[in-house]
Short mmCIF file of C-alpha atoms and ligand atoms in Angstrom, two decimals:
data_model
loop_
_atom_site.label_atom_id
_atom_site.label_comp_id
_atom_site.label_asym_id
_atom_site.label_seq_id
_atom_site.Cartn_x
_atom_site.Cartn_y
_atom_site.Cartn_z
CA UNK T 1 0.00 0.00 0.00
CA UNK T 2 1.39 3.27 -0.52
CA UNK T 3 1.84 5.74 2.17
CA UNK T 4 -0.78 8.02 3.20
CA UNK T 5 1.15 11.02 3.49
CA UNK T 6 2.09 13.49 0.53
CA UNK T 7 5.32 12.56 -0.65
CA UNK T 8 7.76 14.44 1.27
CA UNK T 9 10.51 16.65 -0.34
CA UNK T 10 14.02 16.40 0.14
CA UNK T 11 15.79 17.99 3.40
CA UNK T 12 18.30 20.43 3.46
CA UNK T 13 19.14 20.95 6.50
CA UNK T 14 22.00 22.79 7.89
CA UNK T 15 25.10 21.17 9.08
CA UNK T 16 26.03 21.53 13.12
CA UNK T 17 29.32 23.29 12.24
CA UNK T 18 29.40 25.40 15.61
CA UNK T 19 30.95 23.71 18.49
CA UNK T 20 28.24 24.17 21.35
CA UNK T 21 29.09 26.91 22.92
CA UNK T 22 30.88 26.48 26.61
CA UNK T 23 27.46 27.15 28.91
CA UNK T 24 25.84 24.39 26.20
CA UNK T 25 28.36 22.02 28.11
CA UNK T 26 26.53 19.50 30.84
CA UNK T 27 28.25 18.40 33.54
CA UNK T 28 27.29 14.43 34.25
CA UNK T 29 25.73 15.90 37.10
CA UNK T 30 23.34 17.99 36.00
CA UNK T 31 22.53 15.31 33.53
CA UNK T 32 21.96 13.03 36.31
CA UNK T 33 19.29 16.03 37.70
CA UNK T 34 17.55 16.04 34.10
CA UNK T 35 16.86 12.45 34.86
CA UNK T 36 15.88 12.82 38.72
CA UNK T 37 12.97 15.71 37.54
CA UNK T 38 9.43 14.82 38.05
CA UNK T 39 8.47 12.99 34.85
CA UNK T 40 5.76 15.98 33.82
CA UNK T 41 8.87 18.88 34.26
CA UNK T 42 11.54 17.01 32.59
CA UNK T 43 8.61 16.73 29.57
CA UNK T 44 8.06 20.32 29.79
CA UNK T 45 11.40 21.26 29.62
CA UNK T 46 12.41 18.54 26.77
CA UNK T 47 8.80 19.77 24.59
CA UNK T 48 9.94 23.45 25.43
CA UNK T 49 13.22 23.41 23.76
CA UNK T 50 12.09 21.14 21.26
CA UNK T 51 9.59 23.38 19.86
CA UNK T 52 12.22 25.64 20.16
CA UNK T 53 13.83 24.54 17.20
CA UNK T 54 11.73 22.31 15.51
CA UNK T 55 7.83 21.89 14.36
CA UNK T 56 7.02 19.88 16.99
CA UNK T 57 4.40 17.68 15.03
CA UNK T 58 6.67 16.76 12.00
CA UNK T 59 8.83 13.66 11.89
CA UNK T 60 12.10 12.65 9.28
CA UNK T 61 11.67 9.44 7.54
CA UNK T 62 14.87 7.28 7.46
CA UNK T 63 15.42 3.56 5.92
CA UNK T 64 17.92 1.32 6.54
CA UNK T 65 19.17 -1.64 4.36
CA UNK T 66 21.89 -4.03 4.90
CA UNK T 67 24.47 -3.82 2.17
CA UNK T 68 26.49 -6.72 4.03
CA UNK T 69 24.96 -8.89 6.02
CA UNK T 70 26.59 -11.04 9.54
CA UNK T 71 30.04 -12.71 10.13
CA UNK T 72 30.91 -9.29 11.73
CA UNK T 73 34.45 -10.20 13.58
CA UNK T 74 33.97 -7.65 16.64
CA UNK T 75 32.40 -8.81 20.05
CA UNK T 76 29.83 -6.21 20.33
CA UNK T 77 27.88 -8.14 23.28
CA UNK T 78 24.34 -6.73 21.54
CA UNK T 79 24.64 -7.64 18.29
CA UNK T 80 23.10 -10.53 15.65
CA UNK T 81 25.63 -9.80 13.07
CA UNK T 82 29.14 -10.85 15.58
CA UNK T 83 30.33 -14.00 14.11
CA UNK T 84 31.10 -15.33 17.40
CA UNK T 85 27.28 -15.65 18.48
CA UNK T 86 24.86 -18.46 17.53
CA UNK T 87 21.80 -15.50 16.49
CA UNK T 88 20.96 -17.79 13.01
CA UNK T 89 22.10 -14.20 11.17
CA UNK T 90 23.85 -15.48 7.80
CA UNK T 91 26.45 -14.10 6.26
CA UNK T 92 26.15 -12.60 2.71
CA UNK T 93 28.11 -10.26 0.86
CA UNK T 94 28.32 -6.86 -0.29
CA UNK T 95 25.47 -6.46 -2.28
CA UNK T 96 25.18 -5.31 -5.73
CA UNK T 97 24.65 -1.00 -6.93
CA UNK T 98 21.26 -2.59 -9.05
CA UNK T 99 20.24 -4.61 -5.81
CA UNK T 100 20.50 -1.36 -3.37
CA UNK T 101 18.79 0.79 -6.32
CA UNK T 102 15.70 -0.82 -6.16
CA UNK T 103 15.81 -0.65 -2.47
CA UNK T 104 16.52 2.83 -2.42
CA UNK T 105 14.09 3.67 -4.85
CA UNK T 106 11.40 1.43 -2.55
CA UNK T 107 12.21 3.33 0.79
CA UNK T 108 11.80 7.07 -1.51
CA UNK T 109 8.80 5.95 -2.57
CA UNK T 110 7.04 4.81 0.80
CA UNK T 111 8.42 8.28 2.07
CA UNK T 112 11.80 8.05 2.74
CA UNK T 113 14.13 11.27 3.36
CA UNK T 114 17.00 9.66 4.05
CA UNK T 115 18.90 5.93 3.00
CA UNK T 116 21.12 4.18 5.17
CA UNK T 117 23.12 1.55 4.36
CA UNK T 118 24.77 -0.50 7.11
CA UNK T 119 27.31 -2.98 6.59
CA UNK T 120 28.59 -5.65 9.71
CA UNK T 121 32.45 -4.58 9.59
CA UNK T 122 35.07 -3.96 11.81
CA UNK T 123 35.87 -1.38 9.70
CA UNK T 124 36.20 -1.36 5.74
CA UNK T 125 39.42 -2.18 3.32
CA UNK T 126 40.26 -0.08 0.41
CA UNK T 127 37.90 -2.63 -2.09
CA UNK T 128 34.96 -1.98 0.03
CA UNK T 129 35.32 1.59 0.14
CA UNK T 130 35.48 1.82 -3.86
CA UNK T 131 32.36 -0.43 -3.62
CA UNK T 132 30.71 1.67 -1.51
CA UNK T 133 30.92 4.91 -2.73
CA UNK T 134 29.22 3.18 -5.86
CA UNK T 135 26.49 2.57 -3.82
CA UNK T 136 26.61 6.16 -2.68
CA UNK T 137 26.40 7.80 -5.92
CA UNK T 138 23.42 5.05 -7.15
CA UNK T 139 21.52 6.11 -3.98
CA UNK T 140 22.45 9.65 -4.15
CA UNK T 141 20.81 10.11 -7.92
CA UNK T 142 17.63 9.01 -7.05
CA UNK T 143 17.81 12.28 -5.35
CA UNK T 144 17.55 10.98 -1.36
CA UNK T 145 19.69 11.92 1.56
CA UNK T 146 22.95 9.29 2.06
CA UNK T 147 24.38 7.71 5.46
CA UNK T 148 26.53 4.92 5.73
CA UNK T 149 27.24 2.95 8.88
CA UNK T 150 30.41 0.63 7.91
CA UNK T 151 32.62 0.21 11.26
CA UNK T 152 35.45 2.45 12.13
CA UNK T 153 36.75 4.93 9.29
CA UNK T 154 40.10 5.78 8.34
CA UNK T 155 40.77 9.52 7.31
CA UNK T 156 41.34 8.78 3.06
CA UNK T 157 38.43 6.56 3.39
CA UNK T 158 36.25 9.41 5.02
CA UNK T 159 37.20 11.76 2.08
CA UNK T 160 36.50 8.86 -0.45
CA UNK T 161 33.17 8.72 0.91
CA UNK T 162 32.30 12.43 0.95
CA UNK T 163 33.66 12.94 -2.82
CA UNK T 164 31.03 10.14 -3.66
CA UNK T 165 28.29 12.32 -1.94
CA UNK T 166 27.77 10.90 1.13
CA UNK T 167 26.14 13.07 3.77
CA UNK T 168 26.05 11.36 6.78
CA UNK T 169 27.73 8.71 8.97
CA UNK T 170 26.73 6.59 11.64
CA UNK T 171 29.15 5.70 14.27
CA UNK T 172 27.48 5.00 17.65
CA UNK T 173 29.05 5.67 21.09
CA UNK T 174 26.64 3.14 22.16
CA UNK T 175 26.90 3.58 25.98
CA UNK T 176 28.92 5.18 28.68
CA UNK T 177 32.91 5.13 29.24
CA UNK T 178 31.94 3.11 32.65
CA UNK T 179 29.95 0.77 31.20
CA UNK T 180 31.80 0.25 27.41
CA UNK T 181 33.66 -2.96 28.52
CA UNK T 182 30.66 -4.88 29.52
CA UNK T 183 29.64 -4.13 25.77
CA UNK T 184 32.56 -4.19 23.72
CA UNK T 185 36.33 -5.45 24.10
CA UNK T 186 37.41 -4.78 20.04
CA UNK T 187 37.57 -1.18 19.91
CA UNK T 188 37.75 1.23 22.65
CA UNK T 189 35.92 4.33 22.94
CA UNK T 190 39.17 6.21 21.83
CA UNK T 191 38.69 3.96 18.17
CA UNK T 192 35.01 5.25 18.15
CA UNK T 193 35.73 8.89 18.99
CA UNK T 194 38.51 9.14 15.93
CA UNK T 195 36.12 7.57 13.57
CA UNK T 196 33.89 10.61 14.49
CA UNK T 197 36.65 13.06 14.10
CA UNK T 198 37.46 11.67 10.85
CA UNK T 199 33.78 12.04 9.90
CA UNK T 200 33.65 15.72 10.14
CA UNK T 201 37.45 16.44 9.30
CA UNK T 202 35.81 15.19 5.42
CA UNK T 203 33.01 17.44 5.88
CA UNK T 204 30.39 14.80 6.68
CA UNK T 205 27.93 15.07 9.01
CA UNK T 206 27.15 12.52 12.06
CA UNK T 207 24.76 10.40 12.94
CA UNK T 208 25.81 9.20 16.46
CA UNK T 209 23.79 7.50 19.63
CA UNK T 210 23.68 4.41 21.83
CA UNK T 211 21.72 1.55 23.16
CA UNK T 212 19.69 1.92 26.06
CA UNK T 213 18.34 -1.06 28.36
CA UNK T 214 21.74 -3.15 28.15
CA UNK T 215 21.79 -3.21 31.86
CA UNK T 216 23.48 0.02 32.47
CA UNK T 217 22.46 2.12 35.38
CA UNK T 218 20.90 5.71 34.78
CA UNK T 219 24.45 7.48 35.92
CA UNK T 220 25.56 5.32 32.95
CA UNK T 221 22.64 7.15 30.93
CA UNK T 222 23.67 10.35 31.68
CA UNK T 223 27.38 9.47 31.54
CA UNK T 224 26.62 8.28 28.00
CA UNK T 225 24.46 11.33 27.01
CA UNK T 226 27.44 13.75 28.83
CA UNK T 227 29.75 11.98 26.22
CA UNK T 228 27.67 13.10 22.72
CA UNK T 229 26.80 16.56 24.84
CA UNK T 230 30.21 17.31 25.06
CA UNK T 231 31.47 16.40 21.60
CA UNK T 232 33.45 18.70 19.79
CA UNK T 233 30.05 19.40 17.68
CA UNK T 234 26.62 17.86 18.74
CA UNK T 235 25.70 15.09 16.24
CA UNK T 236 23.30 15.88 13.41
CA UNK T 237 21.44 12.62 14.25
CA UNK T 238 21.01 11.30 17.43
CA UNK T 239 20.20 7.72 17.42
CA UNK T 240 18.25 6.79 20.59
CA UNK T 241 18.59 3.06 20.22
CA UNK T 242 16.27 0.13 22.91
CA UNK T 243 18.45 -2.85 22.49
CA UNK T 244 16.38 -5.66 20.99
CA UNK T 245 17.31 -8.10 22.78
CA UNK T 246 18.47 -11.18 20.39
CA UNK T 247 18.96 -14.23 21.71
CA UNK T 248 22.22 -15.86 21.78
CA UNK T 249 23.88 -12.99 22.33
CA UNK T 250 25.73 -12.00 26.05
CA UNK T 251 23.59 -8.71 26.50
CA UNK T 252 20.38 -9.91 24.61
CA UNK T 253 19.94 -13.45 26.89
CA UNK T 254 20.73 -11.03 29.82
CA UNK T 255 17.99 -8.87 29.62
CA UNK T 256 15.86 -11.61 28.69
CA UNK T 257 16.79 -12.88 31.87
CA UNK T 258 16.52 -9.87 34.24
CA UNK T 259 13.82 -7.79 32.40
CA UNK T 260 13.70 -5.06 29.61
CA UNK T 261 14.42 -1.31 30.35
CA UNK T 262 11.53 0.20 32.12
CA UNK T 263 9.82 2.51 28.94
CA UNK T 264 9.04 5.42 31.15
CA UNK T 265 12.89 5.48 31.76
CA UNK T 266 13.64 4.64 28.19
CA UNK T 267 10.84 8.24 27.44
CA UNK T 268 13.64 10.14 30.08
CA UNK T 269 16.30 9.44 28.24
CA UNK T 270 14.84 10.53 24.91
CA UNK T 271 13.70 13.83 26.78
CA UNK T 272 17.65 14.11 28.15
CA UNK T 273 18.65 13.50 24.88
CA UNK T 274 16.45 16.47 23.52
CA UNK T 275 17.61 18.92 26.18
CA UNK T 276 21.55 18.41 26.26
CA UNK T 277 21.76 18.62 22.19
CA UNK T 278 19.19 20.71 21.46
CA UNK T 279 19.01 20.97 17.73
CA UNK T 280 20.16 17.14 16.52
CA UNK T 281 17.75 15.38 14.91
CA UNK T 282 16.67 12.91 17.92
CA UNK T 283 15.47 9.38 16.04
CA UNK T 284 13.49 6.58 17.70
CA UNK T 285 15.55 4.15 16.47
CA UNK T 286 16.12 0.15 17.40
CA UNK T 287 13.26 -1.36 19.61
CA UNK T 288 10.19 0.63 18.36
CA UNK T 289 8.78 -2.74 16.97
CA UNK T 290 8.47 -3.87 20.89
CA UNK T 291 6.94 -0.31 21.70
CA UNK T 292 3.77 0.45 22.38
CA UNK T 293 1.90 3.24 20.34
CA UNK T 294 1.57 4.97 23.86
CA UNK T 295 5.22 5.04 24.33
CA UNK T 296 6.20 5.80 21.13
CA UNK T 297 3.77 8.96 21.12
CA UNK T 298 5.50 10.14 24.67
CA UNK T 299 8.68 9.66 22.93
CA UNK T 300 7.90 12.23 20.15
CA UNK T 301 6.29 14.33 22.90
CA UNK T 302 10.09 14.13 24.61
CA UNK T 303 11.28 15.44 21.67
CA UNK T 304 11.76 12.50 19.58
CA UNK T 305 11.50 14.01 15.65
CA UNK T 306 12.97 11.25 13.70
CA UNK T 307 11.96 7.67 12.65
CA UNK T 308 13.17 4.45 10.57
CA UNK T 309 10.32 3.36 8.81
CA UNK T 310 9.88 0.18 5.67
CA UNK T 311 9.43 -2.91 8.32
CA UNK T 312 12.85 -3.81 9.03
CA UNK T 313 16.35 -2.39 10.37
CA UNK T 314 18.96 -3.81 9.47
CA UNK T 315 18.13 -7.30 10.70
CA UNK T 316 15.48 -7.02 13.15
CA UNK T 317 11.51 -5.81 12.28
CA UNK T 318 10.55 -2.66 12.70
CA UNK T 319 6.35 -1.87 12.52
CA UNK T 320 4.91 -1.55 8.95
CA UNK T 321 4.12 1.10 7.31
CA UNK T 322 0.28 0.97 7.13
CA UNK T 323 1.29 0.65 11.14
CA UNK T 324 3.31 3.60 11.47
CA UNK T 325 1.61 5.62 8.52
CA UNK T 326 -1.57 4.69 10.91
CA UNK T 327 -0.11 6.20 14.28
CA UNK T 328 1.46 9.69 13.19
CA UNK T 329 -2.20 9.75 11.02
CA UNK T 330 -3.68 9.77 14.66
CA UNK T 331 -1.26 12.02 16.64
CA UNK T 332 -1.82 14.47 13.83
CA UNK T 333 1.86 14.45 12.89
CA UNK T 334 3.45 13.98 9.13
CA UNK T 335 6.52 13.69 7.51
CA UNK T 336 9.60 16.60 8.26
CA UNK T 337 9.90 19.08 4.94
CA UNK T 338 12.26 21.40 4.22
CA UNK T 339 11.11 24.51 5.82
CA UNK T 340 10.37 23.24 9.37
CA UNK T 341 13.20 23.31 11.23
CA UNK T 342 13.96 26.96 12.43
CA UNK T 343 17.48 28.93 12.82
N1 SAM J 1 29.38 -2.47 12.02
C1 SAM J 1 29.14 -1.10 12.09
C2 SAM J 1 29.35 -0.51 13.46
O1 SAM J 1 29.32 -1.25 14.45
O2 SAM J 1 29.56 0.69 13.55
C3 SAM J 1 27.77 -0.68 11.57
C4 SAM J 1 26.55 -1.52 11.85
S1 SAM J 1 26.08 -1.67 13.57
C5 SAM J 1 24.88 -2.96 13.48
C6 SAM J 1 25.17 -0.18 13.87
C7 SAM J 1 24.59 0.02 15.24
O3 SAM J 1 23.46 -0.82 15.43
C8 SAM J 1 25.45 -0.32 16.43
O4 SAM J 1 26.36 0.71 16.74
C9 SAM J 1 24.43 -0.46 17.54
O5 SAM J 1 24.27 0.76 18.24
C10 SAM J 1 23.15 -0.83 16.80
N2 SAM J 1 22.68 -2.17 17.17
C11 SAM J 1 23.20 -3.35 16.79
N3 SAM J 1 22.53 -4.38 17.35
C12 SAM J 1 21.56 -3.85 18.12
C13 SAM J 1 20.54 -4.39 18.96
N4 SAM J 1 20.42 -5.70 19.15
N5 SAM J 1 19.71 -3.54 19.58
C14 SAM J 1 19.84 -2.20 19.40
N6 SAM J 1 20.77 -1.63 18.63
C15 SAM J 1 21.64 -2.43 18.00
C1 DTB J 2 21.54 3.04 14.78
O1 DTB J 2 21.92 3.67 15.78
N1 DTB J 2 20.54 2.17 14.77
C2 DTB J 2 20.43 1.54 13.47
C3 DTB J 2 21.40 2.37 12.61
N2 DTB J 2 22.08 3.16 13.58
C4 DTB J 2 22.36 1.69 11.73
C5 DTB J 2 20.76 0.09 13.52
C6 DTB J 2 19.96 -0.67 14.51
C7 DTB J 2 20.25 -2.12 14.35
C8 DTB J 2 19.37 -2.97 15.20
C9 DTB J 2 19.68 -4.41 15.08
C10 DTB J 2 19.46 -5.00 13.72
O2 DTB J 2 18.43 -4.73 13.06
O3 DTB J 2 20.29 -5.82 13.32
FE1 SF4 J 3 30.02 -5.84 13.97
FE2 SF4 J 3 28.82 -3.45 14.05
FE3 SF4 J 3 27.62 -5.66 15.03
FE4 SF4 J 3 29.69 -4.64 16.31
S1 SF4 J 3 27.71 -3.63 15.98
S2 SF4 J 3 29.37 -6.81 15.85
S3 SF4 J 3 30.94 -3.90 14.63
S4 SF4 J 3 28.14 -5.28 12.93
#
């Protein structure tokens, strides 16, 4: 079915080339008081700076498709795609430029803004970078928005990327300094923060987050949140990420175990998110499959403005879009355009 909504047009939306200033700076501390407000105040505060700087009932579209599949060689403790864990993800891949152009040309029809394209690397070789940035032109002529999620980036392979026409990359934080070894021994969170660097050295903007509900505490939230606050520039895109919890792997059989993240808490964090980077795009990412329409609408009320949409991530569901198309139709919201976000 196609989507109810008037076919979006394309964003252009400023780049975050201003470092925040120094009083935009959050102490962990007075992140950890964001989270300790009464749940009404801290939504008051998130909805009044979100309407701030954006129209508070309009949402970006994004779509994700795996380029390469599984067989990824790091130990992230979350994912399906680590080779080491028995999560029935195959391997496949890199997939073809004619394969990701139908795809691409799928996710603008149904609505799309903006096309990810996430491949399960460590980080990529020379080859797949040439490979890629084919994929980034094909996507890039059918006239959408490009991001690329492909592991840690080297500074050449950055530039490669951006010559190509990519305009965004994701490269999560994921969690909190504190808490980063119970989630990943591979890379450190030194790795992660040069990849970023790298990003915007080549003029691309970010697209950087985290997981919540992997059995971190809330100092852990608001460590985590302190890190992307403090960045040399806020991201563009703010993931918000639930972990979906996949069996057979360390963090997924865990919280099967011991329970999911409470979603009231999960609705703080969002509104946290909102305050201490005020103008990133803030997207409901992973886990909004397992959400409940209520939550997701207090979500976008705490200053969530961005979505994946098309049924799946990159190997876990996502709602469909008669679903989704059906919800914003009854919180009166619709797709982002190009004049709604304000200086
Ligand atoms: N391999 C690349 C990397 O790690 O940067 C790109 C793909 S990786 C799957 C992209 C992001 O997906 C991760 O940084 C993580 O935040 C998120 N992710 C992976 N598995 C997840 C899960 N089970 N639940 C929630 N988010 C997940
Ligand atoms: C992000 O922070 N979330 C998306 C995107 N960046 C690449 C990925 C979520 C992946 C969830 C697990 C899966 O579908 O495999
Ligand atoms: Fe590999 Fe990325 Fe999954 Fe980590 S999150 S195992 S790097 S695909």
């Amino acid at each position: 079915m196609s989507s109810v909504f008037e076919q979006p047009v394309t964003l252009h939306r400023p780049r975050q080339t201003a470092p925040a200033s120094p009083e935009a700076r959050w102490s962990v501390d007075a992140i950890e008081a964001l989270f300790d407000l009464p749940f009404p105040e801290l939504m008051h505060q998130a909805q009044t700076v979100h309407r701030e700087n954006f129209d508070p009932t309009r949402v970006e579209f994004a779509t994700l498709l795996s380029v390469k599949t599984g067989g990824c060689p790091e130990d992230c403790n979350y994912c399906p795609q680590a080779a080491r864990f028995d999560t029935g993800v195959e391997a496949t891949k890199l997939m073809e430029p004619h394969e990701v152009k139908l795809a691409a040309q799928r996710a603008k029809d149904a609505g799309a803004t903006r096309f990810c394209m996430g491949a399960a690397w460590r980080a990529p070789k020379d080859r797949d970078i040439e490979k890629v940035a084919e994929l980034v032109r094909t996507v890039k002529a059918l006239g959408l928005e490009t991001c690329a999620t492909l592991g840690m980036l080297e500074d050449g392979h950055a530039q490669t990327l951006q010559s190509a026409g990519l305009d965004y990359y994701n490269h999560n934080l994921d969690t909190s300094p504190e808490y980063y070894d119970k989630v990943v021994t591979t890379r450190t969170y030194d790795d992660r923060l040069d990849t970023l660097q790298h990003v915007r050295d080549a003029g691309i903007s970010t697209c950087c987050g985290g997981i919540v509900g992997m059995g971190e505490s809330r100092v852990d939230r608001a460590s985590f949140l302190h890190q992307l606050a403090t960045l040399p520039v806020h991201p563009d895109s703010l993931p918000v990420n639930a972990l979906v919890p996949i069996a057979g792997t360390p963090l997924g059989d865990q919280v099967r175990r011991d329970g999911e993240i409470d979603p009231i808490e999960f609705v703080r964090t969002v509104a946290v998110a909102r305050l201490v980077c005020p103008k990133s795009m803030v997207r409901l990412s992973a886990g909004r499959d397992a959400m409940s329409r209520e939550t997701q609408a207090l979500c976008f009320l705490a200053g969530a403005n961005s979505i994946f949409i098309g049924g799946k991530l990159l190997t876990t569901p996502l709602p469909g879009q008669d679903e989704d198309s059906l919800l914003l139709k009854d919180l009166g919201m619709v797709p982002m355009g190009v004049s709604q976000v304000s200086a």
